[in-house]
Amino acid sequence: MLSQTHADQADVERLEDGVALLLAVPDRDALLRVVIRLVRRWTGCEAVGIRLRFGDDYPYYTTHGFSDAFVQAENSLCSKQPVNPAGQGVAPPQEYECMCGAVIDGRFDPSLPCFTPRGSFFTGSTSQLLAEMPEDGRGLQTRNRCNAAGYETVALVALRAADTTYGLLQINDRQRHRLDQAAVERLERLADGLAIILSRQEMAAALAASEARHRAMFFSNIAVKLLIDPATGRIVDANPAACDFYGYSLERIQQLSIWDINTMQKELVRQEMARAGDEGRGFFRFRHRLANGDLREVEVYSGPVEYLGRNLLFSIVHDVTDRVRAEEARDRVEQMLRHDLRSPLAGIAGLAAHLAESDLSDKQREIAGVIRDTAAGMNEMVGRNLDLCKIEQGRYELAPQLVPLLPLLRRQIQVALPLAARQQVTLVLHDGPAGEATGDGPAVAGEAGLLATVFSNLVTNALEAAPPRTVVSLTLAAREGLAEVTLHNQGVIPEEIRSRFFTKYATSGKVGGTGLGAYIARTITRLHGGDIDWESSQEAGTRLTVRLPLHGSGPAAAPTA
């Protein structure tokens, strides 16, 4: 029997030295082979095995001296848990079988002499232990396979570090009393050191896997990507697409800070990075400077990421310069049309009205009236555009009045009939499920001119989207304090614009389309405290539902555009 008093002191010192030398072993397989040789040499026991955590079980990772049949029979420690009926509730935690499972789980009776204070199990005679086992078990539940295989000496030591059990060290011998408590306690010191090394290996493997995933994600495509230190603003890493976009080598760009490329003031950049890290904010519009001095408008999607133990910002940069410049050009043109056309149109309308009242022939008077009405209509359109500009800027003051919807929709139907004829589409209006279009229908609080623009835009879009020889229908109904107008056509909203259907300039393939119709309609509807929803599929076509608060159900909402 080995003990502190009888074991050769040189062997004890070799064990302690061996524990220290384990740190120099490079990989897990080599490490565990060294441990098994060390334990067998020091204890003289014939069989040594090491179990390691794998998923929900602790199978043998490596053994020496155990038969293949024994290893196969004892390999799994998982008990068979009852399956919850129909998958109901939470599955109970896994409980491991046999004495190995009890040591792994920390289930032991410290008053029994076969357990150390640390929770390791050892016995010099499994036959005697089984014969003396109390009726209630008292933490000695076992499958008896070690004894059945002829093993008398058994020691089980958990590989545990920082409250995590990584595995189990098992020592067996057919001779009795090959180990005592002092020897097991020295094995515990070996197990503690081994568990720490295993934990470091797992952390290193997890870190390497995390770095590999990062690098695969970081370098895998052509999107411009940056890793930024939020504390200093330094660019920690950049992918090849970023180097190409900004015009720097990787070594050079890693010497820069984010404010070397961002034209925003340094303190404002710090505030933006702080918001991204602390508030989960992920989308920004910046102007970045390239190596050659060019300025580019960019959209940046940024969020916190942990990389190699550091908290960084992972940013994906999209160059939107061309789109921004096109939008600015459109806005300048719109602004020019809104402001510069009103005075000439008012003058044309005034002169045409004066001519219509002059001494003209009937034909001339008719032509003057057409000029007057056309100029007045165009002037009204420019005015509506100016109103939209105010709505977008939050400066429009709504002057709501009682607006019956049915007469308004009838007027829009009449105006749109020529377009429907050209498109070979039938345009119908239903007042409720019965299909009767009588009376004035539900009324809302708003401005009739703005609401007419909503339905004019939506009806025009529906007619242009509908396939020939199909029906575009409008249905008016009132329910739960809201007036609902549903427009249905058999066309389908293209996939590429569905996510931005109501945004400005969203159009796809329509000749002469500006992409403003749906945007203007929803902007005005929201100004009135309502909203627009849509559904679109190949089977059912497209259905838009305009919801507006009924008159008297509450004040019109403040502008939200």
mmCIF file of N, CA and C in Angstrom, residues 37-104:
data_model
loop_
_atom_site.group_PDB
_atom_site.id
_atom_site.type_symbol
_atom_site.label_atom_id
_atom_site.label_comp_id
_atom_site.label_asym_id
_atom_site.label_seq_id
_atom_site.Cartn_x
_atom_site.Cartn_y
_atom_site.Cartn_z
ATOM 1 N N ARG A 37 0.790 7.923 -17.914
ATOM 2 C CA ARG A 37 2.077 7.290 -17.616
ATOM 3 C C ARG A 37 2.574 7.693 -16.236
ATOM 4 N N LEU A 38 2.422 8.973 -15.909
ATOM 5 C CA LEU A 38 2.870 9.469 -14.616
ATOM 6 C C LEU A 38 2.119 8.791 -13.472
ATOM 7 N N VAL A 39 0.797 8.671 -13.589
ATOM 8 C CA VAL A 39 -0.014 8.069 -12.523
ATOM 9 C C VAL A 39 0.297 6.585 -12.392
ATOM 10 N N ARG A 40 0.426 5.874 -13.505
ATOM 11 C CA ARG A 40 0.728 4.439 -13.431
ATOM 12 C C ARG A 40 2.093 4.196 -12.801
ATOM 13 N N ARG A 41 3.087 5.024 -13.194
ATOM 14 C CA ARG A 41 4.422 4.845 -12.643
ATOM 15 C C ARG A 41 4.441 5.128 -11.145
ATOM 16 N N TRP A 42 3.715 6.159 -10.731
ATOM 17 C CA TRP A 42 3.763 6.543 -9.320
ATOM 18 C C TRP A 42 2.941 5.602 -8.437
ATOM 19 N N THR A 43 1.744 5.211 -8.903
ATOM 20 C CA THR A 43 0.874 4.368 -8.076
ATOM 21 C C THR A 43 1.170 2.883 -8.230
ATOM 22 N N GLY A 44 1.700 2.483 -9.373
ATOM 23 C CA GLY A 44 1.897 1.069 -9.628
ATOM 24 C C GLY A 44 0.610 0.347 -9.983
ATOM 25 N N CYS A 45 -0.497 1.063 -10.118
ATOM 26 C CA CYS A 45 -1.779 0.433 -10.436
ATOM 27 C C CYS A 45 -1.820 0.069 -11.921
ATOM 28 N N GLU A 46 -2.581 -1.009 -12.232
ATOM 29 C CA GLU A 46 -2.561 -1.558 -13.576
ATOM 30 C C GLU A 46 -3.439 -0.818 -14.568
ATOM 31 N N ALA A 47 -4.487 -0.140 -14.109
ATOM 32 C CA ALA A 47 -5.437 0.482 -15.046
ATOM 33 C C ALA A 47 -5.685 1.935 -14.649
ATOM 34 N N VAL A 48 -5.565 2.833 -15.642
ATOM 35 C CA VAL A 48 -5.820 4.268 -15.422
ATOM 36 C C VAL A 48 -6.660 4.771 -16.601
ATOM 37 N N GLY A 49 -7.682 5.551 -16.298
ATOM 38 C CA GLY A 49 -8.511 6.140 -17.343
ATOM 39 C C GLY A 49 -8.836 7.586 -17.039
ATOM 40 N N ILE A 50 -9.068 8.346 -18.086
ATOM 41 C CA ILE A 50 -9.460 9.748 -17.928
ATOM 42 C C ILE A 50 -10.734 9.974 -18.734
ATOM 43 N N ARG A 51 -11.772 10.407 -18.049
ATOM 44 C CA ARG A 51 -13.019 10.811 -18.707
ATOM 45 C C ARG A 51 -12.984 12.315 -18.919
ATOM 46 N N LEU A 52 -13.520 12.793 -20.042
ATOM 47 C CA LEU A 52 -13.626 14.232 -20.287
ATOM 48 C C LEU A 52 -15.044 14.574 -20.712
ATOM 49 N N ARG A 53 -15.463 15.756 -20.359
ATOM 50 C CA ARG A 53 -16.795 16.224 -20.704
ATOM 51 C C ARG A 53 -16.938 16.306 -22.223
ATOM 52 N N PHE A 54 -18.029 15.731 -22.732
ATOM 53 C CA PHE A 54 -18.330 15.785 -24.168
ATOM 54 C C PHE A 54 -19.842 15.878 -24.307
ATOM 55 N N GLY A 55 -20.341 17.064 -24.654
ATOM 56 C CA GLY A 55 -21.788 17.257 -24.714
ATOM 57 C C GLY A 55 -22.394 17.096 -23.336
ATOM 58 N N ASP A 56 -23.371 16.198 -23.211
ATOM 59 C CA ASP A 56 -24.039 15.967 -21.929
ATOM 60 C C ASP A 56 -23.465 14.776 -21.182
ATOM 61 N N ASP A 57 -22.347 14.239 -21.614
ATOM 62 C CA ASP A 57 -21.823 13.018 -21.002
ATOM 63 C C ASP A 57 -20.344 13.191 -20.677
ATOM 64 N N TYR A 58 -19.777 12.175 -20.013
ATOM 65 C CA TYR A 58 -18.357 12.155 -19.670
ATOM 66 C C TYR A 58 -17.766 10.815 -20.109
ATOM 67 N N PRO A 59 -17.617 10.566 -21.399
ATOM 68 C CA PRO A 59 -17.049 9.294 -21.858
ATOM 69 C C PRO A 59 -15.537 9.250 -21.601
ATOM 70 N N TYR A 60 -14.973 8.053 -21.713
ATOM 71 C CA TYR A 60 -13.522 7.919 -21.592
ATOM 72 C C TYR A 60 -12.860 8.618 -22.770
ATOM 73 N N TYR A 61 -11.860 9.444 -22.468
ATOM 74 C CA TYR A 61 -11.073 10.076 -23.515
ATOM 75 C C TYR A 61 -9.857 9.225 -23.852
ATOM 76 N N THR A 62 -9.212 8.683 -22.814
ATOM 77 C CA THR A 62 -8.068 7.800 -23.010
ATOM 78 C C THR A 62 -7.952 6.874 -21.810
ATOM 79 N N THR A 63 -7.474 5.652 -22.029
ATOM 80 C CA THR A 63 -7.321 4.661 -20.950
ATOM 81 C C THR A 63 -6.056 3.847 -21.190
ATOM 82 N N HIS A 64 -5.630 3.160 -20.112
ATOM 83 C CA HIS A 64 -4.538 2.192 -20.218
ATOM 84 C C HIS A 64 -4.796 1.093 -19.199
ATOM 85 N N GLY A 65 -4.860 -0.132 -19.673
ATOM 86 C CA GLY A 65 -5.026 -1.264 -18.770
ATOM 87 C C GLY A 65 -6.438 -1.780 -18.665
ATOM 88 N N PHE A 66 -7.442 -1.011 -19.067
ATOM 89 C CA PHE A 66 -8.826 -1.478 -19.063
ATOM 90 C C PHE A 66 -9.095 -2.248 -20.360
ATOM 91 N N SER A 67 -9.897 -3.300 -20.273
ATOM 92 C CA SER A 67 -10.255 -4.045 -21.470
ATOM 93 C C SER A 67 -11.223 -3.231 -22.321
ATOM 94 N N ASP A 68 -11.262 -3.541 -23.618
ATOM 95 C CA ASP A 68 -12.194 -2.854 -24.508
ATOM 96 C C ASP A 68 -13.640 -3.076 -24.068
ATOM 97 N N ALA A 69 -13.950 -4.288 -23.616
ATOM 98 C CA ALA A 69 -15.316 -4.589 -23.178
ATOM 99 C C ALA A 69 -15.690 -3.750 -21.967
ATOM 100 N N PHE A 70 -14.753 -3.571 -21.033
ATOM 101 C CA PHE A 70 -15.029 -2.764 -19.843
ATOM 102 C C PHE A 70 -15.263 -1.303 -20.235
ATOM 103 N N VAL A 71 -14.397 -0.778 -21.100
ATOM 104 C CA VAL A 71 -14.531 0.623 -21.519
ATOM 105 C C VAL A 71 -15.855 0.841 -22.232
ATOM 106 N N GLN A 72 -16.234 -0.095 -23.112
ATOM 107 C CA GLN A 72 -17.487 0.054 -23.843
ATOM 108 C C GLN A 72 -18.681 0.015 -22.907
ATOM 109 N N ALA A 73 -18.665 -0.892 -21.928
ATOM 110 C CA ALA A 73 -19.792 -1.011 -20.998
ATOM 111 C C ALA A 73 -19.905 0.195 -20.082
ATOM 112 N N GLU A 74 -18.764 0.756 -19.701
ATOM 113 C CA GLU A 74 -18.757 1.848 -18.722
ATOM 114 C C GLU A 74 -18.661 3.227 -19.358
ATOM 115 N N ASN A 75 -18.602 3.315 -20.682
ATOM 116 C CA ASN A 75 -18.253 4.569 -21.344
ATOM 117 C C ASN A 75 -19.232 5.698 -21.034
ATOM 118 N N SER A 76 -20.518 5.426 -21.072
ATOM 119 C CA SER A 76 -21.515 6.478 -20.835
ATOM 120 C C SER A 76 -21.943 6.477 -19.376
ATOM 121 N N LEU A 77 -22.074 7.673 -18.828
ATOM 122 C CA LEU A 77 -22.562 7.817 -17.453
ATOM 123 C C LEU A 77 -23.978 8.383 -17.409
ATOM 124 N N CYS A 78 -24.545 8.713 -18.576
ATOM 125 C CA CYS A 78 -25.859 9.351 -18.590
ATOM 126 C C CYS A 78 -26.936 8.349 -18.166
ATOM 127 N N SER A 79 -27.733 8.769 -17.199
ATOM 128 C CA SER A 79 -28.886 7.959 -16.829
ATOM 129 C C SER A 79 -29.994 8.199 -17.832
ATOM 130 N N LYS A 80 -30.879 7.250 -17.978
ATOM 131 C CA LYS A 80 -31.991 7.384 -18.919
ATOM 132 C C LYS A 80 -33.109 8.178 -18.271
ATOM 133 N N GLN A 81 -33.299 9.406 -18.748
ATOM 134 C CA GLN A 81 -34.316 10.281 -18.175
ATOM 135 C C GLN A 81 -35.661 10.013 -18.831
ATOM 136 N N PRO A 82 -36.757 10.058 -18.074
ATOM 137 C CA PRO A 82 -38.080 9.923 -18.697
ATOM 138 C C PRO A 82 -38.350 11.099 -19.615
ATOM 139 N N VAL A 83 -38.936 10.802 -20.770
ATOM 140 C CA VAL A 83 -39.251 11.862 -21.727
ATOM 141 C C VAL A 83 -40.519 12.568 -21.285
ATOM 142 N N ASN A 84 -40.503 13.889 -21.284
ATOM 143 C CA ASN A 84 -41.695 14.641 -20.903
ATOM 144 C C ASN A 84 -42.792 14.411 -21.932
ATOM 145 N N PRO A 85 -44.017 14.187 -21.505
ATOM 146 C CA PRO A 85 -45.096 13.956 -22.470
ATOM 147 C C PRO A 85 -45.299 15.165 -23.364
ATOM 148 N N ALA A 86 -45.334 14.907 -24.695
ATOM 149 C CA ALA A 86 -45.574 15.956 -25.706
ATOM 150 C C ALA A 86 -44.593 17.101 -25.578
ATOM 151 N N GLY A 87 -43.414 16.808 -24.995
ATOM 152 C CA GLY A 87 -42.399 17.846 -24.875
ATOM 153 C C GLY A 87 -42.768 18.947 -23.905
ATOM 154 N N GLN A 88 -43.644 18.674 -22.953
ATOM 155 C CA GLN A 88 -44.110 19.721 -22.056
ATOM 156 C C GLN A 88 -43.076 19.983 -20.968
ATOM 157 N N GLY A 89 -43.012 21.237 -20.552
ATOM 158 C CA GLY A 89 -42.163 21.604 -19.427
ATOM 159 C C GLY A 89 -40.687 21.576 -19.794
ATOM 160 N N VAL A 90 -39.837 21.780 -18.788
ATOM 161 C CA VAL A 90 -38.396 21.803 -18.968
ATOM 162 C C VAL A 90 -37.825 20.459 -18.570
ATOM 163 N N ALA A 91 -36.944 19.892 -19.397
ATOM 164 C CA ALA A 91 -36.355 18.598 -19.087
ATOM 165 C C ALA A 91 -35.547 18.681 -17.800
ATOM 166 N N PRO A 92 -35.587 17.640 -16.953
ATOM 167 C CA PRO A 92 -34.829 17.674 -15.703
ATOM 168 C C PRO A 92 -33.342 17.662 -15.983
ATOM 169 N N PRO A 93 -32.507 18.200 -15.099
ATOM 170 C CA PRO A 93 -31.065 18.194 -15.319
ATOM 171 C C PRO A 93 -30.532 16.770 -15.366
ATOM 172 N N GLN A 94 -29.464 16.574 -16.162
ATOM 173 C CA GLN A 94 -28.876 15.247 -16.316
ATOM 174 C C GLN A 94 -28.241 14.810 -14.992
ATOM 175 N N GLU A 95 -28.535 13.595 -14.558
ATOM 176 C CA GLU A 95 -27.882 13.015 -13.384
ATOM 177 C C GLU A 95 -27.073 11.823 -13.858
ATOM 178 N N TYR A 96 -25.816 11.763 -13.453
ATOM 179 C CA TYR A 96 -24.911 10.742 -13.957
ATOM 180 C C TYR A 96 -24.902 9.524 -13.036
ATOM 181 N N GLU A 97 -24.764 8.353 -13.654
ATOM 182 C CA GLU A 97 -24.863 7.089 -12.934
ATOM 183 C C GLU A 97 -23.542 6.680 -12.304
ATOM 184 N N CYS A 98 -23.627 5.691 -11.454
ATOM 185 C CA CYS A 98 -22.513 4.991 -10.851
ATOM 186 C C CYS A 98 -21.720 5.922 -9.928
ATOM 187 N N MET A 99 -20.651 5.392 -9.320
ATOM 188 C CA MET A 99 -19.838 6.203 -8.425
ATOM 189 C C MET A 99 -19.097 7.294 -9.189
ATOM 190 N N CYS A 100 -18.735 7.006 -10.463
ATOM 191 C CA CYS A 100 -18.097 8.060 -11.273
ATOM 192 C C CYS A 100 -19.018 9.272 -11.393
ATOM 193 N N GLY A 101 -20.309 9.011 -11.666
ATOM 194 C CA GLY A 101 -21.258 10.104 -11.790
ATOM 195 C C GLY A 101 -21.446 10.869 -10.502
ATOM 196 N N ALA A 102 -21.439 10.134 -9.357
ATOM 197 C CA ALA A 102 -21.599 10.802 -8.066
ATOM 198 C C ALA A 102 -20.433 11.750 -7.794
ATOM 199 N N VAL A 103 -19.207 11.329 -8.118
ATOM 200 C CA VAL A 103 -18.037 12.195 -7.899
ATOM 201 C C VAL A 103 -18.090 13.397 -8.832
ATOM 202 N N ILE A 104 -18.483 13.187 -10.101
ATOM 203 C CA ILE A 104 -18.586 14.301 -11.051
ATOM 204 C C ILE A 104 -19.636 15.303 -10.584
#
